[in-house]
């Protein structure tokens, strides 16, 4: 059964989260009023100055222990910050991966030294991470990574190629999933995670331009790059388990259904107070979808919250909501496109990338970025296969 | 806050056990002719389940609306051929809100649409008149609980269906949806309706159908998964084919969304926070899920699924009937969209985030 241990009817945000929401809204309102950023849809912008401001409010790494620069706040509070940032299309790229993925991984698997080195810097908004997962021949099939690390005196020598590495041209370091042992037949074995600084000798970063010419993707070449022993995350050979262990939160967060949300708000504005029944129905349907997705996402965040006694920052391992999380991503990314189509059909304007009207610009931005949401972080088809396997169990 | 509280877990467990023991294909087939199962009703009544969510002072078993919601989800899962939702969530609530005791036996409720029932005083009695179409379960009900209009204002009246002219009707799933003609029928009980309004009744009806739908979808998914595990074609279990897997995964998403929406809406109604947004969303989303889910369930089953011998149709017929009752997804979406537009763009995100 799905959502077995979740009590949806009782699911409510606690008072501190509601208070925090007001603080985040005030902050964003002031930033927008001051013209500190121009909201863009499609992909979040890299803005180190904005990231430092967010950090100064204590909203990066906010669930982490205080000793690593965190605030020891709940997942729900983090949920609130994330959804408010998305609703405002705030430029969060600089801290996105550190806050969401590498930080939690370090907390769970990193050595004390690595935690001390990186976590407080991420939380201060001064250290930016990228993710070195995909390779030319390892996309959805991540376990087929070929990048190799050879043991040498004092560490490892890494050689290979990573691809689709967002913001590698601006980040300080990236998590590299690589092979540290020859293929034993089980492709999930012999993989490890290393932190590689992006200014290390032997690293070359080349842009891969998105179809609209924008630069956030890169390919990263590693040519015999030396990585000190202490940059190994967790255990050698356990990389696969480490990479897949925290997927539930990543797959089910508001970023899986809210990246086109500001377009919906602008659509509502454009339609006016009393549009025709066709427009009302479309807006009503989208509202129902959003409301439901948010309830599902919220339920997962709340259920995985380790609670005050748990190890802050590491999701509760006892509850398995991986299937539900994959469902949120599948339906959420589909919903993001439904917004785009509804906006397109109801407004009937020719999309123009440099439009001065916000609605029209958002529409142009989201049409061209629409294909990517159902590809990154696990394609729809791979997710569905995973979901079905869990539903069906082993068949032979 | 997160784990279902113990009382509710026990309630769900005992409802599941009871329905699992009682409801089988034979009962569901028989209910197609009889309109319902009296035996199941008595078993449920013995377990006090039709009185969940009704205050004890009105003769109910106590418990919250969310407790009742959890029970209705289970009832939907088993396609229970009884007016559990109408008795506990609609009629019981109408009577208790008006300060009237809730009698034993199955109850029917109305009207939640445009129809008007009138009532007038005649000495100490209240006389009730009106014509109603498609009243759920009217012919098996012990009482019809109606929201009637009097010169003094709205009145909740309880009438004996034996005093009314009933024209039997049915929905797609052969559940009773009866025409009722009331011609100066003497009410068994009556009291001014304070919190009971037509729109509140419609919201509750929609919520009840959303909850039943969520449960029925869970059952259809269970059946489809089991079938895909067992059925062999082309020398393999059909669940081994990616084409089937993709459909089942999509189906699971619809079911998860329906469960999340329906139960969340019950919580919103219990707390009284933006009830229309929540219930409209739940009715829209569960009706959409019913559409997608029922079709995938049948597609996975192939031809066996469309026979009256196989269990699936008891659930899918209900899904197709319930999605129209108390407003289909287009009606609710138009209502909801109208409200959203009227409030304006800047009120949208705050409304979504009230819960």
XYZ file of C-alpha atoms in Angstrom:
751
model
C 0.000 0.000 0.000
C 1.177 3.517 -0.705
C 1.817 6.106 2.005
C 1.229 3.417 4.593
C 2.534 5.294 7.624
C 1.375 8.744 6.652
C -1.568 10.482 8.264
C -2.538 13.051 5.661
C -5.489 14.395 7.573
C -3.266 15.437 10.474
C -0.478 16.784 8.301
C 0.068 20.435 9.180
C 2.976 22.794 9.295
C 3.978 23.597 12.877
C 3.987 27.172 14.137
C 7.755 27.758 13.772
C 7.531 26.823 10.098
C 4.676 29.279 9.565
C 6.623 32.033 11.282
C 9.657 31.213 9.193
C 7.564 31.438 6.023
C 6.703 35.045 6.856
C 10.387 35.836 7.395
C 11.346 34.295 4.049
C 8.553 36.153 2.267
C 9.646 39.447 3.800
C 13.234 38.778 2.813
C 12.326 37.920 -0.783
C 9.965 40.833 -1.083
C 12.711 43.188 -0.003
C 15.190 41.599 -2.405
C 12.786 41.923 -5.321
C 11.956 45.507 -4.324
C 15.664 46.323 -4.232
C 16.109 44.805 -7.674
C 18.719 42.374 -6.396
C 17.657 39.698 -8.877
C 15.459 39.231 -11.922
C 13.464 36.029 -11.647
C 14.010 33.544 -14.465
C 12.328 30.205 -15.040
C 13.732 27.067 -16.562
C 16.848 26.834 -14.484
C 17.857 28.646 -11.367
C 20.490 31.362 -11.720
C 23.926 31.350 -10.080
C 24.231 34.410 -7.872
C 26.912 34.197 -5.196
C 25.880 37.458 -3.597
C 22.296 36.309 -3.199
C 23.514 33.004 -1.795
C 25.566 34.815 0.839
C 22.486 36.799 1.844
C 20.459 33.618 2.185
C 23.286 32.113 4.215
C 23.400 35.102 6.533
C 19.758 34.393 7.399
C 20.725 30.842 8.343
C 18.793 29.224 5.494
C 21.534 27.120 3.956
C 22.236 23.826 5.656
C 19.532 24.781 8.086
C 18.766 21.210 9.185
C 22.419 20.442 9.950
C 23.955 20.342 13.426
C 25.111 23.657 14.788
C 28.664 22.435 15.117
C 28.813 22.264 11.309
C 27.259 25.648 10.734
C 23.654 24.446 10.655
C 20.620 25.643 12.572
C 19.225 22.250 13.640
C 15.865 23.123 12.197
C 13.318 20.626 10.903
C 12.886 19.303 7.370
C 9.567 21.074 7.247
C 11.237 24.401 7.894
C 13.666 23.647 5.119
C 10.693 22.673 2.972
C 9.155 26.073 3.592
C 12.342 27.929 2.625
C 12.701 25.844 -0.532
C 9.139 26.382 -1.687
C 9.264 30.107 -1.000
C 12.500 30.420 -3.000
C 10.908 28.512 -5.869
C 7.711 30.546 -5.723
C 9.831 33.677 -6.108
C 12.126 32.089 -8.737
C 15.045 33.196 -6.596
C 18.593 32.547 -7.913
C 19.670 29.636 -5.719
C 22.049 27.761 -8.032
C 25.200 28.639 -6.089
C 24.092 26.849 -2.946
C 21.610 24.414 -4.469
C 23.697 21.234 -4.663
C 25.664 21.859 -1.482
C 22.545 22.481 0.532
C 20.477 19.728 -1.008
C 22.848 16.901 -1.876
C 26.492 17.156 -0.978
C 25.851 18.562 2.485
C 23.495 15.754 3.549
C 25.835 13.155 1.984
C 28.776 14.553 3.892
C 26.789 14.550 7.099
C 25.893 10.941 6.688
C 29.076 9.500 5.205
C 31.821 12.103 5.444
C 34.761 11.970 7.827
C 34.869 14.463 10.665
C 37.615 16.291 8.815
C 35.554 16.612 5.632
C 32.551 17.809 7.575
C 34.627 20.472 9.290
C 36.236 21.506 6.041
C 33.172 21.876 3.864
C 29.903 22.071 5.770
C 30.415 25.403 7.576
C 31.683 26.949 4.325
C 28.606 25.730 2.436
C 26.349 27.044 5.182
C 28.112 30.438 5.065
C 27.368 30.598 1.336
C 31.047 30.646 0.466
C 31.663 27.165 -0.922
C 29.765 25.910 -3.956
C 29.465 22.311 -5.053
C 28.589 20.606 -8.314
C 27.736 16.959 -8.964
C 29.905 14.677 -11.027
C 27.571 11.803 -11.724
C 26.607 11.430 -15.400
C 29.087 10.495 -18.091
C 28.820 10.238 -21.851
C 27.890 6.566 -21.495
C 26.264 6.730 -18.076
C 23.057 8.747 -18.087
C 20.023 7.014 -16.718
C 22.266 3.983 -16.315
C 24.459 5.632 -13.724
C 26.125 2.413 -12.589
C 28.009 2.213 -15.874
C 30.362 5.084 -14.963
C 33.855 4.649 -16.382
C 35.792 7.391 -14.619
C 38.533 5.568 -12.735
C 40.501 6.321 -9.617
C 43.865 4.562 -9.183
C 45.418 4.355 -5.782
C 48.719 6.261 -5.484
C 50.837 7.401 -2.559
C 48.718 9.653 -0.335
C 45.528 9.379 -2.362
C 44.098 8.700 -5.794
C 44.665 9.621 -9.415
C 41.392 10.174 -11.239
C 40.868 10.014 -14.986
C 37.651 10.237 -16.921
C 34.904 12.511 -18.169
C 31.773 13.859 -16.503
C 28.946 15.493 -18.350
C 25.856 17.666 -17.684
C 27.716 19.061 -14.703
C 25.653 22.139 -13.868
C 27.652 25.187 -12.791
C 31.006 23.345 -12.705
C 32.470 26.537 -14.213
C 31.579 28.433 -11.050
C 31.671 25.813 -8.301
C 34.664 25.135 -6.050
C 34.447 21.372 -5.950
C 32.349 18.468 -7.100
C 31.355 15.036 -5.923
C 32.728 12.474 -8.342
C 31.269 9.010 -8.605
C 34.000 6.783 -9.957
C 35.275 3.261 -10.187
C 37.916 2.382 -7.581
C 38.007 -1.339 -8.316
C 37.837 -3.329 -11.537
C 34.431 -4.563 -12.643
C 33.677 -7.662 -10.601
C 30.536 -8.530 -12.505
C 28.290 -6.612 -10.131
C 28.277 -3.115 -11.567
C 27.099 -1.612 -8.299
C 30.276 -2.681 -6.576
C 33.621 -0.984 -6.753
C 32.157 2.503 -7.005
C 33.250 5.298 -4.680
C 32.608 8.968 -4.098
C 35.441 11.472 -4.019
C 35.458 15.213 -3.565
C 37.496 16.814 -6.314
C 38.381 20.496 -6.206
C 37.629 22.075 -9.546
C 40.857 24.100 -9.627
C 43.002 20.976 -9.302
C 45.628 20.423 -12.023
C 44.298 18.129 -14.726
C 40.727 19.442 -14.641
C 39.248 20.971 -17.771
C 35.738 22.430 -17.762
C 34.009 23.015 -21.088
C 30.559 24.523 -21.562
C 27.692 22.575 -23.095
C 25.244 25.200 -24.174
C 21.552 24.620 -23.617
C 19.321 24.769 -26.694
C 18.613 28.455 -26.036
C 22.311 29.249 -25.860
C 22.520 29.537 -22.087
C 25.441 28.104 -20.204
C 24.874 26.073 -17.068
C 25.788 22.565 -18.216
C 29.395 21.569 -18.619
C 31.528 18.621 -19.435
C 34.392 18.125 -17.042
C 37.516 16.245 -18.063
C 39.695 14.685 -15.385
C 43.190 13.885 -16.585
C 45.197 12.083 -13.927
C 43.874 14.445 -11.251
C 45.414 13.894 -7.828
C 42.862 13.589 -5.023
C 44.180 13.325 -1.461
C 43.106 10.282 0.544
C 41.074 12.391 2.959
C 38.692 13.467 0.188
C 37.089 10.049 -0.004
C 33.455 10.315 1.084
C 32.364 7.339 3.144
C 33.843 3.996 2.298
C 35.718 2.936 -0.768
C 33.440 0.606 -2.747
C 30.222 1.889 -1.150
C 29.599 4.706 -3.625
C 26.464 3.235 -5.141
C 24.737 2.726 -1.838
C 25.722 6.211 -0.725
C 24.478 7.848 -3.903
C 21.095 6.141 -3.842
C 20.390 6.235 -0.105
C 18.949 9.720 0.133
C 16.972 9.819 -3.049
C 13.584 9.943 -1.352
C 13.970 13.546 -0.239
C 15.676 14.646 -3.427
C 13.017 13.145 -5.638
C 10.072 14.496 -3.737
C 11.029 18.096 -2.966
C 9.087 21.161 -4.166
C 11.688 21.643 -6.924
C 10.072 18.664 -8.661
C 6.766 20.407 -9.225
C 7.369 24.135 -8.751
C 9.910 25.198 -11.357
C 7.189 26.601 -13.597
C 4.928 27.731 -10.755
C 5.595 31.491 -11.206
C 4.191 31.142 -14.721
C 0.923 29.893 -13.227
C 0.762 32.942 -10.957
C 1.354 35.229 -13.928
C -1.276 33.328 -15.897
C -3.797 33.961 -13.139
C -2.851 37.632 -13.198
C -3.237 37.817 -16.955
C -6.625 36.081 -16.973
C -8.101 38.704 -14.673
C -10.863 38.598 -12.082
C -13.570 36.958 -14.164
C -12.283 34.878 -17.063
C -14.477 32.500 -19.041
C -15.402 29.021 -17.845
C -12.702 27.378 -19.919
C -10.003 29.410 -18.196
C -11.572 28.861 -14.794
C -11.647 25.124 -15.300
C -8.025 25.034 -16.407
C -6.902 27.068 -13.411
C -9.032 24.914 -11.097
C -7.505 21.705 -12.388
C -3.961 23.006 -12.059
C -4.723 24.202 -8.535
C -5.996 20.756 -7.560
C -2.867 19.121 -8.960
C -0.532 21.540 -7.217
C -2.373 21.264 -3.916
C -2.234 17.469 -4.053
C 1.417 17.258 -5.080
C 2.360 19.604 -2.292
C 0.539 17.463 0.256
C 2.444 14.407 -0.970
C 5.774 16.186 -0.920
C 5.087 17.604 2.516
C 4.153 14.169 3.823
C 7.455 12.710 2.683
C 9.485 15.563 4.184
C 7.671 15.222 7.465
C 7.882 11.459 7.615
C 11.599 11.394 6.832
C 12.412 14.104 9.356
C 14.720 12.500 11.888
C 13.064 14.449 14.711
C 14.800 16.195 17.566
C 16.584 13.048 18.763
C 17.814 11.921 15.376
C 21.073 12.776 13.715
C 20.250 16.189 12.267
C 20.471 16.382 8.525
C 20.282 12.660 7.859
C 16.935 11.308 6.778
C 15.254 8.669 8.874
C 16.253 5.361 7.409
C 13.481 3.265 8.922
C 10.678 4.586 6.725
C 10.783 3.604 3.087
C 9.037 6.160 0.932
C 11.225 5.687 -2.127
C 8.289 4.643 -4.300
C 6.146 7.543 -3.187
C 9.054 9.925 -3.765
C 9.566 8.617 -7.288
C 5.842 9.102 -7.887
C 6.072 12.720 -6.775
C 8.873 13.363 -9.230
C 7.074 11.618 -12.048
C 3.787 13.440 -11.521
C 5.418 16.704 -10.439
C 7.538 17.117 -13.539
C 4.528 16.246 -15.697
C 2.511 18.895 -13.866
C 5.170 21.532 -14.548
C 4.545 21.013 -18.238
C 0.800 21.117 -17.822
C 1.183 24.667 -16.494
C 3.144 25.619 -19.591
C 0.541 24.159 -21.916
C -2.377 25.730 -20.091
C -0.630 29.118 -20.188
C 0.161 28.723 -23.848
C -3.351 27.707 -24.874
C -5.200 30.235 -22.729
C -3.015 33.223 -23.512
C -2.403 32.484 -27.186
C 0.669 34.685 -27.549
C 3.710 33.928 -29.619
C 6.506 33.151 -27.141
C 9.316 35.695 -27.178
C 12.478 35.136 -25.114
C 13.209 38.854 -24.630
C 9.626 39.935 -23.930
C 9.298 42.759 -21.431
C 6.047 41.287 -20.129
C 6.833 38.850 -17.329
C 4.192 36.320 -18.316
C 5.385 36.227 -21.887
C 9.023 35.902 -20.901
C 8.234 33.106 -18.421
C 6.257 31.326 -21.103
C 9.176 31.487 -23.516
C 11.617 30.333 -20.822
C 9.511 27.390 -19.719
C 8.650 26.146 -23.207
C 12.296 25.662 -24.064
C 13.246 24.194 -20.693
C 10.230 21.860 -20.573
C 12.027 18.747 -21.820
C 14.697 18.729 -19.124
C 12.616 18.239 -15.981
C 11.579 14.726 -16.945
C 15.168 13.787 -17.759
C 17.337 15.095 -14.917
C 17.431 13.198 -11.647
C 16.115 10.014 -13.275
C 14.054 9.965 -16.451
C 10.352 9.361 -16.264
C 10.755 5.958 -17.861
C 13.494 4.811 -15.485
C 11.507 6.045 -12.501
C 8.422 4.200 -13.657
C 10.366 1.006 -14.098
C 11.665 1.398 -10.556
C 8.173 2.096 -9.215
C 6.727 -0.928 -11.012
C 9.428 -3.232 -9.695
C 8.579 -2.173 -6.182
C 4.881 -2.733 -6.799
C 5.338 -6.107 -8.428
C 8.222 -7.561 -6.445
C 10.434 -10.194 -8.021
C 8.815 -11.943 -11.007
C 10.196 -14.960 -12.786
C 1.595 14.506 14.504
C 2.943 12.169 11.895
C 2.148 8.600 12.862
C -1.579 7.977 12.700
C -2.842 8.157 16.215
C -3.554 4.872 17.906
C -7.318 5.205 18.008
C -7.490 5.792 14.296
C -5.136 2.918 13.512
C -7.289 0.576 15.572
C -10.427 1.843 13.902
C -8.969 1.296 10.446
C -7.715 -2.121 11.445
C -11.064 -3.263 12.774
C -12.973 -1.837 9.790
C -10.576 -3.578 7.433
C -10.927 -6.870 9.272
C -14.708 -6.662 9.342
C -15.055 -5.757 5.681
C -12.481 -8.309 4.646
C -14.456 -11.011 6.466
C -17.868 -9.895 5.277
C -17.530 -8.630 1.740
C -16.943 -11.194 -0.937
C -17.898 -11.480 -4.543
C -21.121 -13.283 -3.685
C -22.247 -10.401 -1.495
C -21.365 -7.838 -4.141
C -23.181 -9.801 -6.830
C -26.263 -10.151 -4.634
C -26.196 -6.429 -3.861
C -26.554 -5.731 -7.575
C -30.108 -7.121 -7.314
C -30.993 -5.994 -3.809
C -29.343 -2.594 -4.041
C -27.385 -3.170 -0.891
C -26.387 -5.724 1.724
C -28.530 -5.677 4.850
C -26.253 -8.259 6.431
C -23.200 -6.084 5.990
C -25.074 -3.094 7.317
C -25.965 -4.936 10.523
C -22.379 -6.077 10.997
C -21.157 -2.505 10.537
C -23.800 -1.174 12.874
C -22.853 -3.706 15.534
C -19.291 -2.409 15.271
C -20.668 1.174 15.595
C -18.923 2.149 12.354
C -21.852 4.147 10.903
C -21.716 6.310 14.030
C -18.052 7.271 13.843
C -17.582 11.017 13.689
C -20.995 11.709 15.189
C -20.847 13.255 18.664
C -21.804 10.988 21.544
C -24.473 13.401 22.791
C -26.313 12.917 19.480
C -26.129 9.164 19.848
C -22.918 8.780 17.886
C -19.727 6.911 18.668
C -17.611 10.058 18.856
C -14.348 10.429 16.995
C -13.278 13.012 14.481
C -14.083 13.664 10.870
C -10.624 12.334 10.038
C -11.474 9.097 11.840
C -14.573 8.774 9.718
C -12.553 9.645 6.612
C -10.176 6.789 7.344
C -13.133 4.396 7.645
C -14.699 5.589 4.384
C -11.441 4.995 2.542
C -11.581 1.377 3.733
C -15.263 1.088 2.786
C -14.374 2.278 -0.718
C -11.594 -0.253 -0.932
C -14.052 -3.076 -0.300
C -16.845 -1.550 -2.421
C -19.077 -1.908 0.654
C -22.659 -1.894 -0.690
C -24.123 0.170 2.159
C -24.858 3.858 2.835
C -22.023 4.333 5.283
C -20.982 7.751 3.959
C -24.565 9.007 3.750
C -25.360 7.875 7.275
C -22.265 9.067 9.096
C -20.886 11.906 7.042
C -24.078 13.473 5.709
C -27.292 12.599 7.566
C -25.664 12.042 10.937
C -23.894 15.372 10.667
C -27.092 17.172 9.574
C -29.086 15.796 12.484
C -26.385 16.304 15.093
C -25.743 19.875 13.880
C -29.426 20.641 14.255
C -29.403 19.193 17.770
C -31.477 16.176 16.786
C -30.699 12.616 17.875
C -29.336 10.292 15.211
C -31.571 7.227 14.907
C -30.190 3.786 14.207
C -30.409 2.316 10.765
C -29.205 3.480 7.362
C -29.853 7.119 6.547
C -30.088 9.031 3.301
C -29.452 12.754 2.790
C -30.346 15.556 0.404
C -30.617 17.771 -1.460
C -27.110 18.902 -2.333
C -28.007 20.245 -5.760
C -30.535 22.751 -7.029
C -33.671 20.943 -5.916
C -35.825 22.550 -3.251
C -37.661 20.747 -0.468
C -40.246 22.865 1.344
C -41.583 22.441 4.825
C -44.280 24.220 6.801
C -45.663 24.048 10.259
C -48.996 22.388 10.808
C -49.712 22.709 14.509
C -46.921 20.807 16.221
C -46.069 18.889 13.087
C -43.851 19.799 10.156
C -45.135 18.864 6.707
C -42.550 18.292 3.993
C -43.036 18.503 0.235
C -40.809 18.318 -2.790
C -39.442 16.204 -5.590
C -35.931 14.841 -5.533
C -34.059 12.909 -8.197
C -31.332 10.362 -7.548
C -31.286 10.378 -3.761
C -28.555 7.917 -2.785
C -29.927 4.860 -0.941
C -33.416 6.358 -0.364
C -35.263 3.064 -0.743
C -33.154 1.202 1.820
C -32.924 4.063 4.303
C -34.709 4.072 7.646
C -34.947 7.863 7.413
C -34.401 10.536 4.808
C -32.676 13.517 6.330
C -33.425 16.608 4.272
C -32.466 20.235 4.278
C -35.839 21.902 3.773
C -36.855 25.523 3.319
C -39.530 26.992 5.574
C -40.776 30.573 5.736
C -38.760 30.977 8.915
C -35.559 29.713 7.271
C -33.808 26.410 6.665
C -34.923 23.376 8.671
C -33.381 19.927 8.988
C -36.183 17.374 8.761
C -36.159 13.638 9.114
C -38.852 11.723 7.234
C -39.850 8.104 6.900
C -39.338 6.968 3.290
C -42.365 4.691 3.708
C -44.481 7.878 3.659
C -42.923 9.013 0.382
C -43.398 7.839 -3.171
C -40.102 6.249 -4.177
C -39.173 5.619 -7.762
C -36.229 3.223 -7.703
C -33.226 4.199 -9.748
C -29.597 3.202 -9.762
C -26.169 4.424 -10.659
C -23.686 2.602 -12.919
C -22.721 0.331 -10.039
C -26.396 -0.490 -9.299
C -26.286 1.433 -6.044
C -29.744 2.900 -5.291
C -30.200 6.430 -6.617
C -33.910 6.892 -6.159
C -36.488 9.441 -7.125
C -38.400 10.668 -4.059
C -41.749 12.463 -4.086
C -42.837 14.075 -0.831
C -46.391 15.314 -0.646
C -47.071 16.878 2.749
C -45.188 14.126 4.509
C -45.198 14.472 8.287
C -41.638 14.834 9.557
C -40.508 12.446 12.279
C -38.198 15.137 13.611
C -37.328 18.707 12.674
C -35.128 21.519 13.937
C -33.722 24.771 12.558
C -30.621 24.234 10.447
C -27.879 26.299 11.981
C -24.651 25.143 10.393
C -26.207 22.984 7.717
C -26.310 24.700 4.343
C -26.688 23.384 0.871
C -23.095 24.212 -0.001
C -21.800 22.595 3.192
C -23.782 19.458 2.363
C -22.422 19.453 -1.167
C -18.869 19.826 0.128
C -19.395 16.908 2.486
C -20.913 14.806 -0.265
C -17.963 15.568 -2.511
C -15.517 14.744 0.253
C -17.292 11.451 0.944
C -17.095 10.461 -2.727
C -13.435 11.487 -2.874
C -12.651 9.220 0.087
C -14.590 6.259 -1.306
C -12.914 6.797 -4.666
C -9.453 6.779 -3.104
C -10.218 3.447 -1.462
C -11.722 1.942 -4.609
C -8.639 3.007 -6.551
C -6.437 1.215 -4.050
C -8.408 -1.963 -4.658
C -8.218 -1.676 -8.446
C -4.448 -1.181 -8.199
C -4.139 -4.236 -5.951
C -6.094 -6.293 -8.463
C -4.078 -5.031 -11.423
C -0.754 -5.686 -9.693
C -1.814 -9.173 -8.692
C -2.990 -9.936 -12.187
C 0.273 -8.689 -13.691
C 2.158 -10.942 -11.284
C 0.195 -14.030 -12.268
C -0.871 -13.737 -15.874
C 1.471 -15.330 -18.392
C 1.537 -14.311 -22.054
C 4.318 -14.754 -24.596
C 5.920 -17.071 -22.045
C 6.392 -14.379 -19.395
C 4.467 -12.804 -16.561
C 2.921 -9.740 -18.128
C 4.373 -7.674 -15.255
C 7.780 -8.354 -16.780
C 6.922 -6.289 -19.835
C 8.025 -2.678 -19.569
C 4.897 -1.538 -21.367
C 2.808 -2.959 -18.513
C 5.243 -1.678 -15.888
C 5.010 1.879 -17.183
C 1.231 1.789 -16.979
C 1.216 0.321 -13.486
C 3.632 2.998 -12.293
C 1.414 5.736 -13.693
C -1.550 4.035 -12.053
C 0.227 3.985 -8.689
C 0.823 7.706 -9.000
C -2.854 8.345 -9.562
C -3.769 6.205 -6.569
C -1.227 7.882 -4.312
C -2.493 11.295 -5.378
C -6.111 10.293 -4.747
C -5.324 9.024 -1.255
C -3.272 12.113 -0.419
C -5.926 14.502 -1.709
C -8.937 12.840 -0.122
C -7.445 12.402 3.343
C -5.866 15.844 3.294
C -9.230 17.378 2.460
C -10.810 15.594 5.417
C -8.177 17.134 7.672
C -8.802 20.566 6.170
C -12.540 20.244 6.749
C -11.958 19.135 10.307
C -9.771 22.169 10.965
C -12.012 24.474 8.942
C -9.134 25.882 6.920
C -9.969 26.845 3.317
C -12.400 23.952 3.034
C -13.552 24.737 -0.498
C -10.020 24.765 -1.871
C -9.250 21.455 -0.191
C -12.460 19.596 -0.999
C -12.670 20.889 -4.555
C -9.060 19.847 -5.097
C -9.758 16.418 -3.665
C -12.874 15.875 -5.764
C -11.105 17.032 -8.923
C -7.999 14.982 -8.291
C -9.801 11.790 -7.260
C -12.137 12.018 -10.263
C -9.158 12.437 -12.580
C -7.455 9.508 -10.896
C -10.633 7.435 -11.241
C -10.633 8.070 -14.957
C -6.991 7.146 -15.476
C -6.895 4.377 -12.897
C -10.003 2.500 -13.964
C -8.863 2.452 -17.569
C -5.365 1.230 -16.739
C -6.816 -1.448 -14.445
C -8.943 -2.733 -17.291
C -6.154 -2.486 -19.835
C -3.826 -4.542 -17.656
C -6.524 -7.156 -17.092
C -7.388 -7.569 -20.731
C -10.743 -9.061 -21.581
C -11.277 -10.913 -18.287
C -11.597 -7.549 -16.520
C -14.700 -6.529 -18.447
C -16.764 -9.547 -17.401
C -19.346 -9.502 -14.648
C -17.755 -12.678 -13.269
C -14.511 -10.965 -12.406
C -14.194 -8.817 -9.296
C -12.752 -5.704 -10.950
C -16.018 -4.267 -12.265
C -17.460 -3.840 -8.775
C -14.763 -1.232 -8.169
C -14.496 0.360 -11.588
C -18.262 0.812 -11.964
C -18.262 2.627 -8.655
C -15.339 4.817 -9.733
C -17.239 5.814 -12.850
C -20.403 6.518 -10.884
C -18.849 8.355 -7.959
C -16.786 10.771 -10.023
C -19.999 12.414 -11.254
C -21.799 12.458 -7.907
C -21.749 15.725 -5.931
C -20.093 17.401 -8.878
C -17.605 16.069 -11.410
C -14.096 17.359 -11.912
C -15.083 19.956 -14.497
C -17.764 21.482 -12.277
C -15.492 21.667 -9.272
C -12.572 22.934 -11.331
C -14.691 25.743 -12.727
C -15.856 26.643 -9.233
C -12.349 26.502 -7.825
C -10.799 28.357 -10.736
C -13.450 31.055 -10.416
C -12.577 31.530 -6.752
C -8.843 31.618 -7.464
C -9.261 34.195 -10.217
C -11.522 36.353 -8.101
C -9.015 36.392 -5.256
C -6.284 37.365 -7.691
C -2.766 36.243 -8.518
C -1.115 37.513 -5.347
C -3.501 35.587 -3.110
C -2.832 32.291 -4.882
C 0.381 31.120 -3.258
C -0.720 32.171 0.245
C -3.919 30.123 -0.286
C -2.008 27.033 -1.364
C 0.251 27.291 1.675
C -2.362 27.725 4.397
C -1.975 24.057 5.323
